[in-house]
């Protein structure tokens, strides 16, 4: 008697197809909105005569995003992903409507605050929905699609936004997103019904205690959000008000550090084996990559005589290489997930070290940009692997909190790194020397190296998880 092996599940067939298309639609919408704000905001502040609000407008979505992550994690674990997802979609629609019909800058800032809130709700609820609707074998490929959906917005988003702004006005950049939101939401219908019909996960006494601890940490998430907001605004005005700005940044960093201790899983800062190590590595990798990427266009402009448009090539390299790395990790390579993570961090470490040549010399521009491409591939490999590990080490009772903890770690570490590097640059703003950029990029390489060293500490509990599933 012979038996026929069941065909392996696939993303783009059968019952998974609507979920995949719906998630792709929402992620792409969020990516275009993210790029659109950066492109259209200069025109908006000029039209409203509110150039002084530029820093405030940039800080608003980042601040609301952080508190939104904490709320979304708790809400998704207690009520399931659907209420959180619905609130995120409604918040996104209201944000686009508010910005698109704004008659003054306060309306724009309110819309951007709502946008950050929507992003946090959608990010966490989609992670939980994927955890409940997709088998584990398909999750790496799903996360590779997440990265791929940022390629077109990164490459074409600024151009498309610029054309729409020039031809029709910046308002249609935001109002047009409402048209695309509806089909994305409808495509998620089957997955939403499946998740809504699923029985509530059983909660142990330990899990109930963790839920209460997370709820108690919400005020600290709010404090971190306020600190992030004040730190960003102070950094924008540091040159004009060095003492007040410096004091604000120092106090905000102290509050952010204290809040991080309260909201992060116990053992994060010592890379304790299992999920705490995953969270710690996410923070290190995020700070390393984003901290360098934020300064590369300025470095190319000042030291290599790139025009602003040419300096924007770093964004294109980031989008394409990140997607490539994420695509590679999603293949059926049979390599242990922690090994893939370490490979990504190794790529990032070496790539950032080579990228630092852009600061130390003016004769190796192309070599430095190749290094940045390697770092982008490493970020794609590692960030998607961290998302997979997060869900592998979670169950239905805590996948929301775990997803939000990882994203909060990245957000806080990136904000801290940018505050420190921004302060360094501000004190040398009159004539920034190569060593300033060299120090920033080299620090990024060292953070990636530290993540590489810490990554194996997730291995033991991952192995245990696999044995439990078998």
Short mmCIF file of C-alpha atoms in Angstrom, two decimals, residues 5-322:
data_model
loop_
_atom_site.label_atom_id
_atom_site.label_comp_id
_atom_site.label_asym_id
_atom_site.label_seq_id
_atom_site.Cartn_x
_atom_site.Cartn_y
_atom_site.Cartn_z
CA UNK A 5 2.55 12.84 0.59
CA UNK A 6 0.48 15.96 1.05
CA UNK A 7 1.53 18.83 -1.16
CA UNK A 8 3.37 21.56 0.74
CA UNK A 9 1.28 24.68 1.37
CA UNK A 10 1.83 27.66 -0.90
CA UNK A 11 1.23 31.36 -0.40
CA UNK A 12 -0.38 32.27 -3.70
CA UNK A 13 -2.87 29.43 -3.96
CA UNK A 14 -6.00 28.26 -2.18
CA UNK A 15 -7.28 29.80 1.01
CA UNK A 16 -4.08 31.76 1.73
CA UNK A 17 -4.29 33.91 -1.41
CA UNK A 18 -6.81 36.54 -0.16
CA UNK A 19 -4.82 37.01 3.06
CA UNK A 20 -1.57 37.46 1.15
CA UNK A 21 -3.08 39.97 -1.28
CA UNK A 22 -4.79 41.91 1.50
CA UNK A 23 -1.62 42.11 3.57
CA UNK A 24 0.38 43.14 0.50
CA UNK A 25 -2.13 45.92 -0.13
CA UNK A 26 -1.99 47.29 3.42
CA UNK A 27 1.81 47.09 3.66
CA UNK A 28 2.22 48.81 0.29
CA UNK A 29 -0.23 51.53 1.30
CA UNK A 30 1.68 52.12 4.53
CA UNK A 31 5.00 52.23 2.69
CA UNK A 32 3.76 54.76 0.12
CA UNK A 33 2.22 56.88 2.88
CA UNK A 34 5.54 56.84 4.76
CA UNK A 35 7.47 57.99 1.70
CA UNK A 36 4.74 60.45 0.71
CA UNK A 37 4.93 62.36 3.98
CA UNK A 38 8.65 62.94 3.61
CA UNK A 39 8.25 64.11 0.02
CA UNK A 40 5.15 66.30 0.40
CA UNK A 41 5.82 67.80 3.84
CA UNK A 42 8.15 70.60 2.63
CA UNK A 43 5.42 71.80 0.23
CA UNK A 44 2.78 71.57 2.97
CA UNK A 45 4.68 73.66 5.54
CA UNK A 46 5.44 76.31 2.93
CA UNK A 47 1.80 76.53 1.85
CA UNK A 48 0.63 76.99 5.44
CA UNK A 49 3.50 79.34 6.29
CA UNK A 50 4.59 77.00 9.08
CA UNK A 51 8.23 76.17 8.45
CA UNK A 52 8.78 76.15 12.21
CA UNK A 53 6.43 73.16 12.47
CA UNK A 54 8.52 70.95 10.19
CA UNK A 55 10.31 69.20 13.06
CA UNK A 56 7.08 68.84 15.00
CA UNK A 57 5.36 67.23 12.03
CA UNK A 58 8.21 64.76 11.58
CA UNK A 59 8.20 63.83 15.28
CA UNK A 60 4.42 63.37 15.61
CA UNK A 61 3.96 59.95 13.92
CA UNK A 62 7.06 58.49 15.61
CA UNK A 63 5.77 59.43 19.05
CA UNK A 64 2.27 58.06 18.55
CA UNK A 65 3.68 54.92 16.90
CA UNK A 66 5.51 53.91 20.07
CA UNK A 67 2.50 54.10 22.40
CA UNK A 68 0.37 52.49 19.70
CA UNK A 69 2.65 49.43 19.67
CA UNK A 70 2.16 48.91 23.40
CA UNK A 71 -1.62 49.23 23.16
CA UNK A 72 -1.81 46.99 20.10
CA UNK A 73 0.18 44.20 21.73
CA UNK A 74 -2.08 44.06 24.78
CA UNK A 75 -5.29 44.49 22.77
CA UNK A 76 -4.43 41.80 20.20
CA UNK A 77 -3.59 39.24 22.86
CA UNK A 78 -6.73 39.94 24.89
CA UNK A 79 -9.29 40.31 22.07
CA UNK A 80 -7.60 38.81 19.03
CA UNK A 81 -6.17 40.64 15.99
CA UNK A 82 -9.44 41.67 14.34
CA UNK A 83 -10.54 44.57 16.62
CA UNK A 84 -6.98 45.95 16.53
CA UNK A 85 -6.79 45.58 12.75
CA UNK A 86 -10.16 47.29 12.32
CA UNK A 87 -9.11 50.19 14.56
CA UNK A 88 -5.86 50.50 12.60
CA UNK A 89 -7.66 50.65 9.25
CA UNK A 90 -10.14 53.25 10.55
CA UNK A 91 -7.32 55.33 12.05
CA UNK A 92 -5.42 55.15 8.76
CA UNK A 93 -8.46 56.32 6.79
CA UNK A 94 -9.15 59.18 9.21
CA UNK A 95 -5.49 60.21 9.12
CA UNK A 96 -5.44 60.45 5.32
CA UNK A 97 -8.75 62.32 5.33
CA UNK A 98 -7.57 64.77 7.99
CA UNK A 99 -4.29 65.55 6.24
CA UNK A 100 -5.88 65.63 2.79
CA UNK A 101 -8.51 68.18 3.84
CA UNK A 102 -6.31 70.17 6.23
CA UNK A 103 -6.81 73.94 6.30
CA UNK A 104 -4.02 74.63 8.80
CA UNK A 105 -0.87 72.97 10.08
CA UNK A 106 -2.45 71.78 13.37
CA UNK A 107 -4.80 69.58 11.30
CA UNK A 108 -1.82 68.11 9.48
CA UNK A 109 -0.03 67.34 12.74
CA UNK A 110 -3.19 65.76 14.17
CA UNK A 111 -3.46 63.62 11.05
CA UNK A 112 0.17 62.56 11.35
CA UNK A 113 -0.38 61.60 15.00
CA UNK A 114 -3.29 59.43 13.86
CA UNK A 115 -1.09 57.99 11.12
CA UNK A 116 1.51 56.83 13.66
CA UNK A 117 -1.26 55.34 15.77
CA UNK A 118 -2.62 53.48 12.73
CA UNK A 119 0.81 52.14 11.79
CA UNK A 120 1.37 50.59 15.20
CA UNK A 121 -2.09 49.02 15.30
CA UNK A 122 -1.73 47.61 11.78
CA UNK A 123 1.84 46.33 12.24
CA UNK A 124 1.06 44.31 15.35
CA UNK A 125 -2.38 43.05 14.29
CA UNK A 126 -1.04 41.86 10.93
CA UNK A 127 1.73 39.95 12.71
CA UNK A 128 -0.82 38.27 14.97
CA UNK A 129 -3.12 37.54 12.02
CA UNK A 130 -0.23 35.92 10.15
CA UNK A 131 0.64 33.87 13.23
CA UNK A 132 -2.93 32.55 13.42
CA UNK A 133 -3.75 32.16 9.72
CA UNK A 134 -0.49 30.93 8.16
CA UNK A 135 1.44 27.73 8.92
CA UNK A 136 4.96 28.29 10.24
CA UNK A 137 6.57 27.03 7.01
CA UNK A 138 5.06 29.94 5.04
CA UNK A 139 5.98 32.75 7.43
CA UNK A 140 9.53 33.37 6.09
CA UNK A 141 8.12 33.89 2.59
CA UNK A 142 5.39 36.16 3.93
CA UNK A 143 7.96 38.36 5.64
CA UNK A 144 10.04 38.46 2.46
CA UNK A 145 6.95 39.90 0.76
CA UNK A 146 6.77 42.56 3.48
CA UNK A 147 10.22 43.77 2.46
CA UNK A 148 9.48 43.48 -1.26
CA UNK A 149 6.46 45.74 -0.87
CA UNK A 150 8.80 48.54 0.23
CA UNK A 151 10.86 48.44 -2.97
CA UNK A 152 8.45 50.27 -5.28
CA UNK A 153 7.53 52.88 -2.64
CA UNK A 154 11.24 53.46 -1.93
CA UNK A 155 12.21 53.75 -5.60
CA UNK A 156 9.08 55.26 -7.16
CA UNK A 157 7.32 56.73 -4.13
CA UNK A 158 9.19 60.05 -3.98
CA UNK A 159 8.91 60.49 -7.76
CA UNK A 160 5.22 59.59 -7.88
CA UNK A 161 4.46 61.81 -4.89
CA UNK A 162 6.35 64.67 -6.51
CA UNK A 163 4.40 64.31 -9.76
CA UNK A 164 1.03 64.15 -7.99
CA UNK A 165 1.98 67.14 -5.83
CA UNK A 166 3.02 69.20 -8.84
CA UNK A 167 0.15 68.23 -11.14
CA UNK A 168 -2.82 67.86 -8.79
CA UNK A 169 -1.69 69.15 -5.39
CA UNK A 170 -0.31 67.40 -2.33
CA UNK A 171 -3.79 66.70 -0.93
CA UNK A 172 -4.40 63.97 -3.52
CA UNK A 173 -1.33 62.11 -2.30
CA UNK A 174 -3.27 61.34 0.89
CA UNK A 175 -6.85 61.26 -0.37
CA UNK A 176 -5.87 58.80 -3.11
CA UNK A 177 -4.80 56.27 -0.45
CA UNK A 178 -8.42 55.97 0.68
CA UNK A 179 -9.39 54.46 -2.67
CA UNK A 180 -6.85 51.65 -2.30
CA UNK A 181 -7.67 50.94 1.34
CA UNK A 182 -11.12 49.48 0.58
CA UNK A 183 -10.05 46.56 -1.70
CA UNK A 184 -7.17 45.67 0.66
CA UNK A 185 -9.61 45.45 3.57
CA UNK A 186 -12.10 43.37 1.58
CA UNK A 187 -9.41 40.88 0.55
CA UNK A 188 -8.65 40.25 4.20
CA UNK A 189 -12.28 39.18 4.76
CA UNK A 190 -11.73 35.38 4.79
CA UNK A 191 -8.73 35.63 7.13
CA UNK A 192 -10.62 38.04 9.39
CA UNK A 193 -13.55 35.64 9.63
CA UNK A 194 -11.24 32.71 10.27
CA UNK A 195 -9.47 34.56 13.08
CA UNK A 196 -12.77 35.79 14.55
CA UNK A 197 -14.20 32.24 14.62
CA UNK A 198 -11.10 30.74 16.21
CA UNK A 199 -11.52 29.80 19.90
CA UNK A 200 -9.85 32.08 22.41
CA UNK A 201 -6.47 30.73 23.54
CA UNK A 202 -6.28 29.15 26.95
CA UNK A 203 -4.46 31.35 29.43
CA UNK A 204 -2.26 30.00 32.18
CA UNK A 205 -1.73 31.78 35.47
CA UNK A 206 1.73 32.79 34.23
CA UNK A 207 0.29 34.32 31.07
CA UNK A 208 -2.33 36.23 33.08
CA UNK A 209 0.45 37.65 35.24
CA UNK A 210 2.38 38.69 32.12
CA UNK A 211 -0.71 40.44 30.78
CA UNK A 212 -1.06 42.41 34.00
CA UNK A 213 2.63 43.30 33.92
CA UNK A 214 2.28 44.55 30.34
CA UNK A 215 -0.76 46.64 31.31
CA UNK A 216 1.22 48.12 34.21
CA UNK A 217 3.98 49.05 31.76
CA UNK A 218 1.65 51.09 29.51
CA UNK A 219 2.32 54.39 31.37
CA UNK A 220 6.03 53.83 30.74
CA UNK A 221 5.30 53.33 27.04
CA UNK A 222 3.49 56.67 27.11
CA UNK A 223 6.49 58.26 28.86
CA UNK A 224 8.80 56.81 26.20
CA UNK A 225 6.53 58.21 23.49
CA UNK A 226 6.65 61.69 25.03
CA UNK A 227 10.44 61.45 25.47
CA UNK A 228 10.86 60.42 21.84
CA UNK A 229 8.71 63.34 20.70
CA UNK A 230 10.59 65.92 22.81
CA UNK A 231 13.96 64.48 21.86
CA UNK A 232 13.22 64.74 18.15
CA UNK A 233 11.97 68.33 18.41
CA UNK A 234 14.94 69.35 20.60
CA UNK A 235 17.35 67.83 18.09
CA UNK A 236 15.81 69.90 15.28
CA UNK A 237 16.43 73.11 17.27
CA UNK A 238 19.69 72.18 18.95
CA UNK A 239 21.79 74.64 16.98
CA UNK A 240 19.54 77.60 17.84
CA UNK A 241 19.08 76.60 21.51
CA UNK A 242 22.06 74.44 22.45
CA UNK A 243 21.63 74.48 26.24
CA UNK A 244 17.86 74.02 26.39
CA UNK A 245 17.98 71.49 23.56
CA UNK A 246 20.88 69.56 25.07
CA UNK A 247 19.18 69.40 28.47
CA UNK A 248 15.93 68.20 26.89
CA UNK A 249 17.75 65.49 24.97
CA UNK A 250 19.63 64.32 28.09
CA UNK A 251 16.45 64.14 30.20
CA UNK A 252 14.56 62.43 27.37
CA UNK A 253 17.30 59.83 27.00
CA UNK A 254 17.14 59.09 30.72
CA UNK A 255 13.35 58.66 30.58
CA UNK A 256 13.65 56.52 27.46
CA UNK A 257 16.24 54.27 29.11
CA UNK A 258 14.08 53.82 32.21
CA UNK A 259 11.00 53.14 30.09
CA UNK A 260 12.90 50.58 28.02
CA UNK A 261 13.76 48.63 31.16
CA UNK A 262 10.10 48.59 32.20
CA UNK A 263 8.51 47.66 28.87
CA UNK A 264 11.10 45.26 27.43
CA UNK A 265 11.01 41.55 28.39
CA UNK A 266 13.17 40.65 31.37
CA UNK A 267 16.66 39.69 30.18
CA UNK A 268 16.62 41.81 27.02
CA UNK A 269 19.66 43.87 27.99
CA UNK A 270 21.69 40.79 28.90
CA UNK A 271 20.53 38.85 25.82
CA UNK A 272 19.06 36.05 27.92
CA UNK A 273 18.46 32.90 25.89
CA UNK A 274 15.26 32.76 23.88
CA UNK A 275 12.92 35.62 23.13
CA UNK A 276 14.78 38.29 25.20
CA UNK A 277 17.83 37.74 22.99
CA UNK A 278 15.65 38.15 19.87
CA UNK A 279 14.39 41.50 21.17
CA UNK A 280 17.89 42.66 22.07
CA UNK A 281 19.28 41.73 18.65
CA UNK A 282 16.40 43.54 16.94
CA UNK A 283 17.28 46.71 18.83
CA UNK A 284 20.98 46.43 17.96
CA UNK A 285 20.38 45.71 14.28
CA UNK A 286 17.81 48.48 13.91
CA UNK A 287 20.04 51.10 15.51
CA UNK A 288 23.04 49.97 13.45
CA UNK A 289 21.34 50.15 10.06
CA UNK A 290 18.97 53.09 10.50
CA UNK A 291 21.57 55.13 12.36
CA UNK A 292 23.91 54.95 9.37
CA UNK A 293 21.26 55.29 6.67
CA UNK A 294 19.98 58.56 8.09
CA UNK A 295 23.35 60.28 7.49
CA UNK A 296 24.53 58.78 4.22
CA UNK A 297 22.78 61.32 1.92
CA UNK A 298 24.28 64.19 3.92
CA UNK A 299 27.72 62.57 3.87
CA UNK A 300 27.60 62.07 0.09
CA UNK A 301 26.48 65.67 -0.40
CA UNK A 302 29.16 67.24 1.81
CA UNK A 303 32.19 65.05 1.14
CA UNK A 304 31.60 63.60 -2.33
CA UNK A 305 29.85 66.52 -4.04
CA UNK A 306 26.70 64.53 -4.81
CA UNK A 307 23.61 66.49 -5.78
CA UNK A 308 20.57 65.91 -3.53
CA UNK A 309 18.96 63.71 -6.19
CA UNK A 310 22.12 61.62 -6.64
CA UNK A 311 22.54 61.30 -2.88
CA UNK A 312 19.07 59.75 -2.78
CA UNK A 313 20.56 56.65 -4.43
CA UNK A 314 21.12 55.31 -0.92
CA UNK A 315 17.34 55.00 -0.48
CA UNK A 316 17.08 52.97 -3.68
CA UNK A 317 19.98 50.74 -2.61
CA UNK A 318 18.32 50.26 0.77
CA UNK A 319 14.96 49.23 -0.69
CA UNK A 320 16.31 46.86 -3.36
CA UNK A 321 19.02 45.17 -1.27
CA UNK A 322 16.80 44.84 1.81
#
